[in-house]
XYZ file of C-alpha atoms in Angstrom:
117
model
C 0.470 -0.229 0.157
C 2.727 2.913 0.745
C 4.424 1.627 -2.564
C 1.132 2.830 -4.720
C 0.612 5.748 -1.602
C 3.955 7.313 -3.444
C 3.990 6.319 -6.581
C 0.897 8.349 -7.179
C 2.737 11.189 -5.177
C 5.579 10.334 -7.346
C 3.441 11.062 -10.882
C 1.583 13.639 -9.111
C 4.697 15.274 -8.707
C 6.059 15.126 -11.635
C 3.488 15.864 -13.464
C 3.302 19.075 -11.436
C 6.146 20.389 -12.419
C 6.737 19.754 -15.603
C 3.194 22.055 -15.714
C 4.871 24.467 -13.737
C 7.589 24.943 -16.216
C 6.744 24.607 -19.673
C 4.352 27.294 -17.874
C 7.306 29.363 -17.209
C 9.186 28.758 -20.161
C 5.991 29.399 -22.781
C 5.099 33.153 -21.327
C 6.185 35.616 -24.246
C 8.320 37.791 -22.629
C 7.358 41.357 -25.967
C 3.504 41.489 -27.427
C 3.452 42.925 -31.368
C 0.904 44.686 -31.641
C 1.654 44.325 -35.486
C 2.552 40.256 -34.045
C -1.172 39.940 -32.476
C -3.898 42.416 -34.465
C -5.483 40.487 -38.141
C -3.857 40.090 -40.858
C -5.774 40.222 -44.642
C -3.064 40.580 -47.442
C -0.935 43.095 -45.967
C -3.208 45.548 -45.725
C -5.103 47.075 -42.498
C -8.699 44.489 -41.829
C -11.224 46.637 -43.334
C -14.435 45.686 -41.399
C -14.420 44.120 -37.530
C -12.819 40.133 -37.091
C -15.131 39.814 -34.389
C -18.622 40.483 -36.548
C -21.618 39.555 -34.146
C -23.076 35.625 -34.391
C -27.142 35.423 -34.444
C -27.512 32.625 -31.467
C -31.484 32.357 -33.445
C -29.577 31.142 -36.485
C -26.902 28.548 -33.940
C -30.337 27.790 -32.169
C -32.267 27.205 -35.649
C -28.961 24.445 -36.972
C -29.107 22.870 -34.143
C -32.821 22.382 -33.903
C -32.645 21.754 -37.442
C -29.009 18.947 -36.711
C -30.984 16.999 -33.329
C -34.161 16.729 -35.468
C -32.533 15.453 -39.032
C -30.985 12.678 -36.948
C -33.976 11.256 -35.337
C -35.487 10.561 -38.544
C -32.085 9.469 -40.213
C -33.041 6.624 -37.110
C -36.966 6.510 -38.317
C -35.865 5.367 -41.752
C -34.836 1.618 -40.301
C -37.912 0.589 -39.122
C -39.350 0.137 -41.819
C -36.497 -2.739 -41.958
C -38.086 -3.549 -39.344
C -41.981 -3.535 -39.617
C -40.815 -7.025 -41.455
C -39.155 -9.108 -38.856
C -40.992 -7.642 -35.564
C -44.205 -8.357 -35.014
C -47.322 -6.092 -36.113
C -47.673 -4.709 -32.187
C -44.378 -3.926 -31.183
C -43.243 -1.955 -33.931
C -46.395 0.035 -33.650
C -45.576 0.364 -29.949
C -42.029 1.569 -30.767
C -43.014 3.447 -33.270
C -45.028 5.564 -31.986
C -43.103 5.943 -28.429
C -40.695 7.393 -30.792
C -43.016 9.818 -33.338
C -44.129 10.940 -29.342
C -40.708 11.434 -28.365
C -40.340 13.759 -31.054
C -43.973 15.486 -31.620
C -42.843 16.530 -27.533
C -39.272 17.791 -28.484
C -40.859 20.186 -31.022
C -43.306 20.991 -28.129
C -40.490 22.042 -25.966
C -38.977 24.050 -28.245
C -41.939 25.513 -29.566
C -43.068 26.359 -25.588
C -39.213 28.034 -25.198
C -39.695 30.553 -28.081
C -36.681 28.476 -29.669
C -38.879 28.711 -33.433
C -39.208 31.752 -33.036
C -37.170 34.167 -35.255
C -38.084 37.703 -34.987
C -35.453 39.969 -34.941
């Protein structure tokens, strides 16, 4: 047990020392304004490099991705229909579609589907 604890302490000590040494050595001593500015073919940039990002567009893209993956999960249900009993197939299909509709209702209720400016 003593060997295990001392080995763990040795590993933690060595890794901590390596992290401290690497952070000390990696610090830049001279910050150049030209090097930290954005580069656009040798000219000063015409507009701000930090353009505002539309959060509404991002939410719509994430919702599309989620429902697109769920539709891709619905495709194998067609081939499962021939291999399983019709009662189990309809139960699984109904349950999956109910989950999809509940998610859609939740997004609609939260207002994520409204495209406002």
